[in-house]
XYZ file of C-alpha atoms in Angstrom:
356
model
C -0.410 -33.422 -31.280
C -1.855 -35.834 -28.046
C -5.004 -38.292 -29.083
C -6.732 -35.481 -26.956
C -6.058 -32.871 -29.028
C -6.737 -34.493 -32.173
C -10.429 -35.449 -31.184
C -10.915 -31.702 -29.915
C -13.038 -30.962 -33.448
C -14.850 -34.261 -32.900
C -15.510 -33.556 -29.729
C -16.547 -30.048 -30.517
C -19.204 -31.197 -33.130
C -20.732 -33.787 -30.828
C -21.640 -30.755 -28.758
C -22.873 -28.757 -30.901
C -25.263 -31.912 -31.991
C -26.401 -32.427 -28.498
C -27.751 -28.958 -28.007
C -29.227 -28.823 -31.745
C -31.096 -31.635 -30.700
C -31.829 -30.575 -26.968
C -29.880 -33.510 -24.885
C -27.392 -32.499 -21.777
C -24.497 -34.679 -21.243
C -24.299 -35.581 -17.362
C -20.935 -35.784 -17.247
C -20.670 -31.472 -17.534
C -23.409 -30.926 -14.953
C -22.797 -33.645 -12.514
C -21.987 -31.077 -9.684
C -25.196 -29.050 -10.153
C -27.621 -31.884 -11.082
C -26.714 -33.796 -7.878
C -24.195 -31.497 -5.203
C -23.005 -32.839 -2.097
C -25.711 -31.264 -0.116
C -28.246 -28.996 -0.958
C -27.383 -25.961 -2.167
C -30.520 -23.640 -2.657
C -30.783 -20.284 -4.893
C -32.367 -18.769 -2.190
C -30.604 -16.704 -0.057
C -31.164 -16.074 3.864
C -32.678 -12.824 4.290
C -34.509 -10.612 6.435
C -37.491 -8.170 5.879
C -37.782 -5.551 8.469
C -41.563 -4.723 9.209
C -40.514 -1.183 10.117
C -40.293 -1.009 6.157
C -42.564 -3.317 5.401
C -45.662 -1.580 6.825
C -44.810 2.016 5.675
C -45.087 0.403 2.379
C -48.059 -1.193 2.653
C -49.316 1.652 3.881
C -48.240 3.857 0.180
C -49.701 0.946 -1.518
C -53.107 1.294 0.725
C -52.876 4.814 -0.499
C -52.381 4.649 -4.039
C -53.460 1.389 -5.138
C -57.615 -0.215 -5.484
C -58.484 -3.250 -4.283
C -60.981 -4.655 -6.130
C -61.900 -7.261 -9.060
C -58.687 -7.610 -11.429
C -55.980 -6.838 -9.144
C -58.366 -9.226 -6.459
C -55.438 -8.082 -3.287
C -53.441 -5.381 -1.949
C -50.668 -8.499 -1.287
C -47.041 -7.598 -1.572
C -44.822 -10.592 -1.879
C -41.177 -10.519 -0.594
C -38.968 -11.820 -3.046
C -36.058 -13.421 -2.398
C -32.790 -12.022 -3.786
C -31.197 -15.163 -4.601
C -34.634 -15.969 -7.287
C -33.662 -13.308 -9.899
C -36.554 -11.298 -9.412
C -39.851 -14.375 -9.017
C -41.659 -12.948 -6.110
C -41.357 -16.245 -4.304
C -39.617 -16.165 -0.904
C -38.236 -19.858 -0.839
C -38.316 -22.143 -4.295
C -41.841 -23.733 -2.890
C -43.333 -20.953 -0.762
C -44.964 -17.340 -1.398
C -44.816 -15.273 1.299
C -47.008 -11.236 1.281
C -48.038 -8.332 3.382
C -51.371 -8.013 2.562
C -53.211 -4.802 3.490
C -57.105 -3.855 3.338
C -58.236 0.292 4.095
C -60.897 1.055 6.164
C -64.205 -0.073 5.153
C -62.813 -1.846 1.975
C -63.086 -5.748 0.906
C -61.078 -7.535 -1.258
C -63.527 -9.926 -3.253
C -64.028 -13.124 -2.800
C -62.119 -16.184 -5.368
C -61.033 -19.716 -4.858
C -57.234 -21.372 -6.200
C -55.774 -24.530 -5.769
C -52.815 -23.423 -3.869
C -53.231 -23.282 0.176
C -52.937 -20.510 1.909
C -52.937 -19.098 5.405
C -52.815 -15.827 7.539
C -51.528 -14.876 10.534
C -52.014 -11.554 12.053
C -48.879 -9.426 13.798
C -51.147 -6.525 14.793
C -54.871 -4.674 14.703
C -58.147 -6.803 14.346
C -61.466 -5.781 12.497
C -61.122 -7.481 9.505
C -63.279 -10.850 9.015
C -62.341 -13.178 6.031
C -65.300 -15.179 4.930
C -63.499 -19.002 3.851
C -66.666 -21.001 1.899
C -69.539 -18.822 3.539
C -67.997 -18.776 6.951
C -67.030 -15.182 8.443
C -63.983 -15.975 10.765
C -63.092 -12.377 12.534
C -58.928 -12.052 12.295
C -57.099 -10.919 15.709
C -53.831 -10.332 16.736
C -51.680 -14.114 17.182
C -54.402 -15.619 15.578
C -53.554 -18.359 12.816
C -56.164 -18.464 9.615
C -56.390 -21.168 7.372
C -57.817 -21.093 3.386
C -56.879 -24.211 2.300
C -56.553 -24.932 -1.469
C -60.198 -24.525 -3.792
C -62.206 -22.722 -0.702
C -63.858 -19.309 -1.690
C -62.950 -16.895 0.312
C -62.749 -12.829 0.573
C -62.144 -9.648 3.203
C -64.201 -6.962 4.231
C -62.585 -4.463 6.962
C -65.603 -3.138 9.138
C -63.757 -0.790 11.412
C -62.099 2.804 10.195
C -58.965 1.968 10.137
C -56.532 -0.598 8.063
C -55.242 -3.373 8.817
C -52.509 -5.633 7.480
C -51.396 -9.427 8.033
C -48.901 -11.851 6.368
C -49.860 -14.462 3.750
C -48.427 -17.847 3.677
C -48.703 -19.998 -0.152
C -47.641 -22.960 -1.829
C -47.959 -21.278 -4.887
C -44.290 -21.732 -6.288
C -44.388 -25.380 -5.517
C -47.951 -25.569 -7.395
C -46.734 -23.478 -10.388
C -43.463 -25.688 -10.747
C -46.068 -28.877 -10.757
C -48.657 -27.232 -12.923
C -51.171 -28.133 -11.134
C -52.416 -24.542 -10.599
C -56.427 -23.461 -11.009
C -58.142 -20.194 -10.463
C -62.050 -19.359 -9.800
C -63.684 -15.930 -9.710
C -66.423 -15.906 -6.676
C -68.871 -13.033 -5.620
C -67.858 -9.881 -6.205
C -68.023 -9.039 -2.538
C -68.027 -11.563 0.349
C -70.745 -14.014 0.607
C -71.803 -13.487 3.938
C -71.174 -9.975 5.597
C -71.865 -10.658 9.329
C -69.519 -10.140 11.849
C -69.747 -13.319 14.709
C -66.840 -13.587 17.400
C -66.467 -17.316 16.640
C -66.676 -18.909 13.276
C -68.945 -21.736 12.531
C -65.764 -23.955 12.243
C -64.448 -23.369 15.524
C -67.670 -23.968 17.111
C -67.997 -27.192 15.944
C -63.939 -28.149 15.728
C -62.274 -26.683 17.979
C -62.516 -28.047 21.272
C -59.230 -29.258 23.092
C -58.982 -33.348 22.603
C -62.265 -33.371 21.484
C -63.902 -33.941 17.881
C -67.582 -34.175 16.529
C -68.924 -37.379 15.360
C -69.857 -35.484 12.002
C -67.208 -35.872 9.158
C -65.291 -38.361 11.279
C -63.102 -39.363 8.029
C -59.717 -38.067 7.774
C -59.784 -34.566 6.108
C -56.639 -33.292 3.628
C -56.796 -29.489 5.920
C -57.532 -28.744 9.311
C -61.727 -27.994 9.112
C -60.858 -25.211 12.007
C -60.526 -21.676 10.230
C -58.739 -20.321 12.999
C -56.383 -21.116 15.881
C -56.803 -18.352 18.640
C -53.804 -16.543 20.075
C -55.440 -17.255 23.088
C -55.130 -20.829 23.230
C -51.153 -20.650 21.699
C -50.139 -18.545 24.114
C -51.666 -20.673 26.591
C -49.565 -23.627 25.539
C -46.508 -21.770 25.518
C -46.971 -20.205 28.812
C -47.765 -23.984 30.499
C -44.781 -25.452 28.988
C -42.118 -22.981 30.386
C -43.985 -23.147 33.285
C -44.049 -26.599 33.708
C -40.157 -26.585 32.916
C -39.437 -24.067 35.427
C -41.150 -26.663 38.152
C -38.932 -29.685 36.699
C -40.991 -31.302 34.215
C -39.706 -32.021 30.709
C -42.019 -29.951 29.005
C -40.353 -27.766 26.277
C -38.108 -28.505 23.032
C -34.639 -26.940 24.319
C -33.956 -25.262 27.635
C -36.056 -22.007 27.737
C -37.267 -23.170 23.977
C -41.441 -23.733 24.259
C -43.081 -24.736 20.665
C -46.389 -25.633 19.789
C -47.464 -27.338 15.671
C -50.678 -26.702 14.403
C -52.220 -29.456 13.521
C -55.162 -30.715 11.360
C -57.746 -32.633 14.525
C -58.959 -35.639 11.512
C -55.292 -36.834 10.963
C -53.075 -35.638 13.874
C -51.164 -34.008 10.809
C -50.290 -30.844 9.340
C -52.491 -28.263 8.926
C -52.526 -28.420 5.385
C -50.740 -30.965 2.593
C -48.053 -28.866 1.856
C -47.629 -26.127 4.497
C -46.233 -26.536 8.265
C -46.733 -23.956 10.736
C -45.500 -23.524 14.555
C -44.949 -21.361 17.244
C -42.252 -21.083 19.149
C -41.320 -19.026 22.402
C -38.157 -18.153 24.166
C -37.612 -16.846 27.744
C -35.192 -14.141 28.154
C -31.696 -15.421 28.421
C -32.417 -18.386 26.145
C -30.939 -19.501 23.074
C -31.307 -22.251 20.412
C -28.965 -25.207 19.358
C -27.505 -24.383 15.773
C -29.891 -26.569 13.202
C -30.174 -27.167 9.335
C -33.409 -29.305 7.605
C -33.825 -29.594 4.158
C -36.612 -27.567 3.217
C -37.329 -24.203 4.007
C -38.539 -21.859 6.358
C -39.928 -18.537 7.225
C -40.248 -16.630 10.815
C -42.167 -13.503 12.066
C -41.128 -12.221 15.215
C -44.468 -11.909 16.911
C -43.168 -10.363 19.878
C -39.574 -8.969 21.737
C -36.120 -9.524 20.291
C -33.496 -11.322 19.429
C -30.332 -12.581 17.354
C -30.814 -14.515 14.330
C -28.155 -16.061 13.483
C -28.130 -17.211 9.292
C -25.194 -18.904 8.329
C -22.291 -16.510 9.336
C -24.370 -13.728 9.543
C -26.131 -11.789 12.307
C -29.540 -10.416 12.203
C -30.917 -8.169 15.397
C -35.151 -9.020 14.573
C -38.122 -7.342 16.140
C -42.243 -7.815 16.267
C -43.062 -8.256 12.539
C -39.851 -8.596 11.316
C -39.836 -11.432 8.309
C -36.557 -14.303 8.351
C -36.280 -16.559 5.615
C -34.100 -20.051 5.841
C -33.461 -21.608 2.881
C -32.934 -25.560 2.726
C -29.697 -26.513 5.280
C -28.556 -22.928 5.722
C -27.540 -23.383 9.333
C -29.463 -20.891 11.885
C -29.937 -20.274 15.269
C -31.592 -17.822 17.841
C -31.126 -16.173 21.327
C -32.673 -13.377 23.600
C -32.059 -11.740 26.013
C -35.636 -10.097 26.749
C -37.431 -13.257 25.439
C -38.593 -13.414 21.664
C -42.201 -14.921 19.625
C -42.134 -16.685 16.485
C -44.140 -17.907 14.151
C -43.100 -20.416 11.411
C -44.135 -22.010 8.471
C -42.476 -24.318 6.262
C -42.768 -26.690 3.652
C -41.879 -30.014 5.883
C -44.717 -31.711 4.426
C -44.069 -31.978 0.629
C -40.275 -32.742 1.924
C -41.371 -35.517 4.416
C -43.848 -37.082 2.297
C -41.409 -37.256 -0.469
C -38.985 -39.194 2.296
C -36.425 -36.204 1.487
C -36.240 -34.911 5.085
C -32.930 -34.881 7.251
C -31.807 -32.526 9.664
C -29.086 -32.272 11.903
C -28.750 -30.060 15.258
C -25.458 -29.321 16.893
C -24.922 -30.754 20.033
C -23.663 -27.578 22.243
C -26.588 -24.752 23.186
């Protein structure tokens, strides 16, 4: 018998006394507790809108909106997650749909949120009083403990994509919920929110509230003034000025007008635009992100696997799964990701490949 052998029972028993008293030796976990790079349960996938809207649709049939089940939100869940409806380990990620005529009451959380609208318009959401009408392109913001609720005023539905934090605030406990009105507190229907009057004027801020603010104060961020961006930069690179991210790559961040920042503490957002013919350098970041194709089509590229996208399709990208992108009819996206918890933690690496 080797000295191995003859402390197997030993060895055996000391086992079975650390899990009777709940203690993990690190010396049979190293590999998972601390791998070589990160390796996320999340899996890259892709939701195709042309099923995600028919379903919304059923549900917008068959299913109230109303105070209990508060919204008609369907979350994609990632199939690497066993079954959370998270789409990444810190973001949430939903279809949300509202009938004709109907609104979804109003209620306040400490998770922030956001919406961003693929298609239709008629639908205002009211964010702490103020009625801020939802358009195509256009970017919404509810950041964390606002009130805020729908009401559709045309005959027809309408659906958009939600953006949380909610898994990160769940893992953190640090998670709070507040009924509000049982409709919306103000049911007017303005072109402009009160925000954007008073925020959202290029380079230019009001000398009210001149303190640095933890959200963007502007509720919404027009698809007319994104596009406009993107247009200027490839135009400005077709006339021989450095002006876009990549060759043929245009890309605009939202950004919160008090700090220069992010939008909100823990959620990044972007848009990014590529003329026909162009393609991406392969990339990985730790931290995750998601993509809707706002507009055209392309190749997405996760890991060793190809994905043809299309307006409204969804792309998720866990942490350092290596992606790229090209067109060849030109392609819209929209991203958000959770950059800032990753940079403020001092967490954040990336690394781009050097061909196109």
């Amino acid at each position: 018998m080797t000295a191995a052998e003859a402390h197997e029972p030993e060895l055996d028993q000391l086992y079975a006394d650390f899990a009777t008293e709940n203690l993990n030796p690190l010396w049979t976990q190293l590999g998972d507790l601390m791998p070589m790079a990160p390796k996320s349960k999340a899996v890259p996938f892709v939701w195709k809108w042309s099923t995600l809207y028919p379903l919304a649709q059923r549900a917008g049939d068959l299913v109230p909106v109303g105070r209990g089940g508060e919204r008609r939100a369907i979350a994609l869940a990632n199939p690497g997650l066993g079954g959370v409806p998270y789409v990444t380990p810190t973001l949430w990620a939903a279809i949300q749909y509202l009938g004709p005529r109907e609104t979804a009451p109003e209620h306040r959380h400490s998770q922030n949120a956001f919406r961003f609208v693929v298609e239709g318009e008629g639908v205002w959401t009211v964010v702490n009083g103020d009625p801020v009408a939802m358009r195509r392109g256009d970017f919404l913001l509810t950041p964390g403990w606002a009130f805020h609720g729908h009401h559709n005023e045309t005959d027809h539905p309408m659906a958009w994509i939600d953006g949380l934090d909610i898994p990160f605030v769940n893992y953190t406990d640090t998670g709070f919920f507040e009924f509000g009105s049982d409709g919306v507190t103000d049911t007017s229907t303005p072109d402009v929110s009160r925000s954007e009057r008073l925020w959202a004027h290029p380079g230019l801020r009001p000398l009210v509230g001149v303190g640095a603010q933890t959200s963007s104060p502007i509720a919404c961020y027009r698809w007319e003034h994104t596009d406009a961006a993107l247009r200027e930069q490839l135009a400005l690179e077709a006339e021989g000025y450095p002006a876009t991210s990549e060759p043929g790559h245009a890309a605009v961040r939202y950004t919160n007008p008090t700090t220069g920042g992010d939008v909100m503490p823990t959620i990044r957002a972007e848009f990014h635009r590529l003329r026909p013919g162009a393609s991406t350098r392969t990339r990985r970041d730790v931290g995750s992100t998601v993509f809707q194709v706002f507009e055209g089509e392309g190749r997405f590229l996760l890991g060793d696997q190809a994905h043809v996208v299309a307006k409204g399709d969804m792309i998720v990208v866990p942490s350092w799964v290596p992606w790229s992108l090209e067109t060849d009819g030109g392609i819209d996206l929209f991203a958000f990701s959770d950059a800032p918890i990753v940079e403020r933690l001092q967490f954040h690496r990336t690394h781009i490949s050097e061909g196109v």
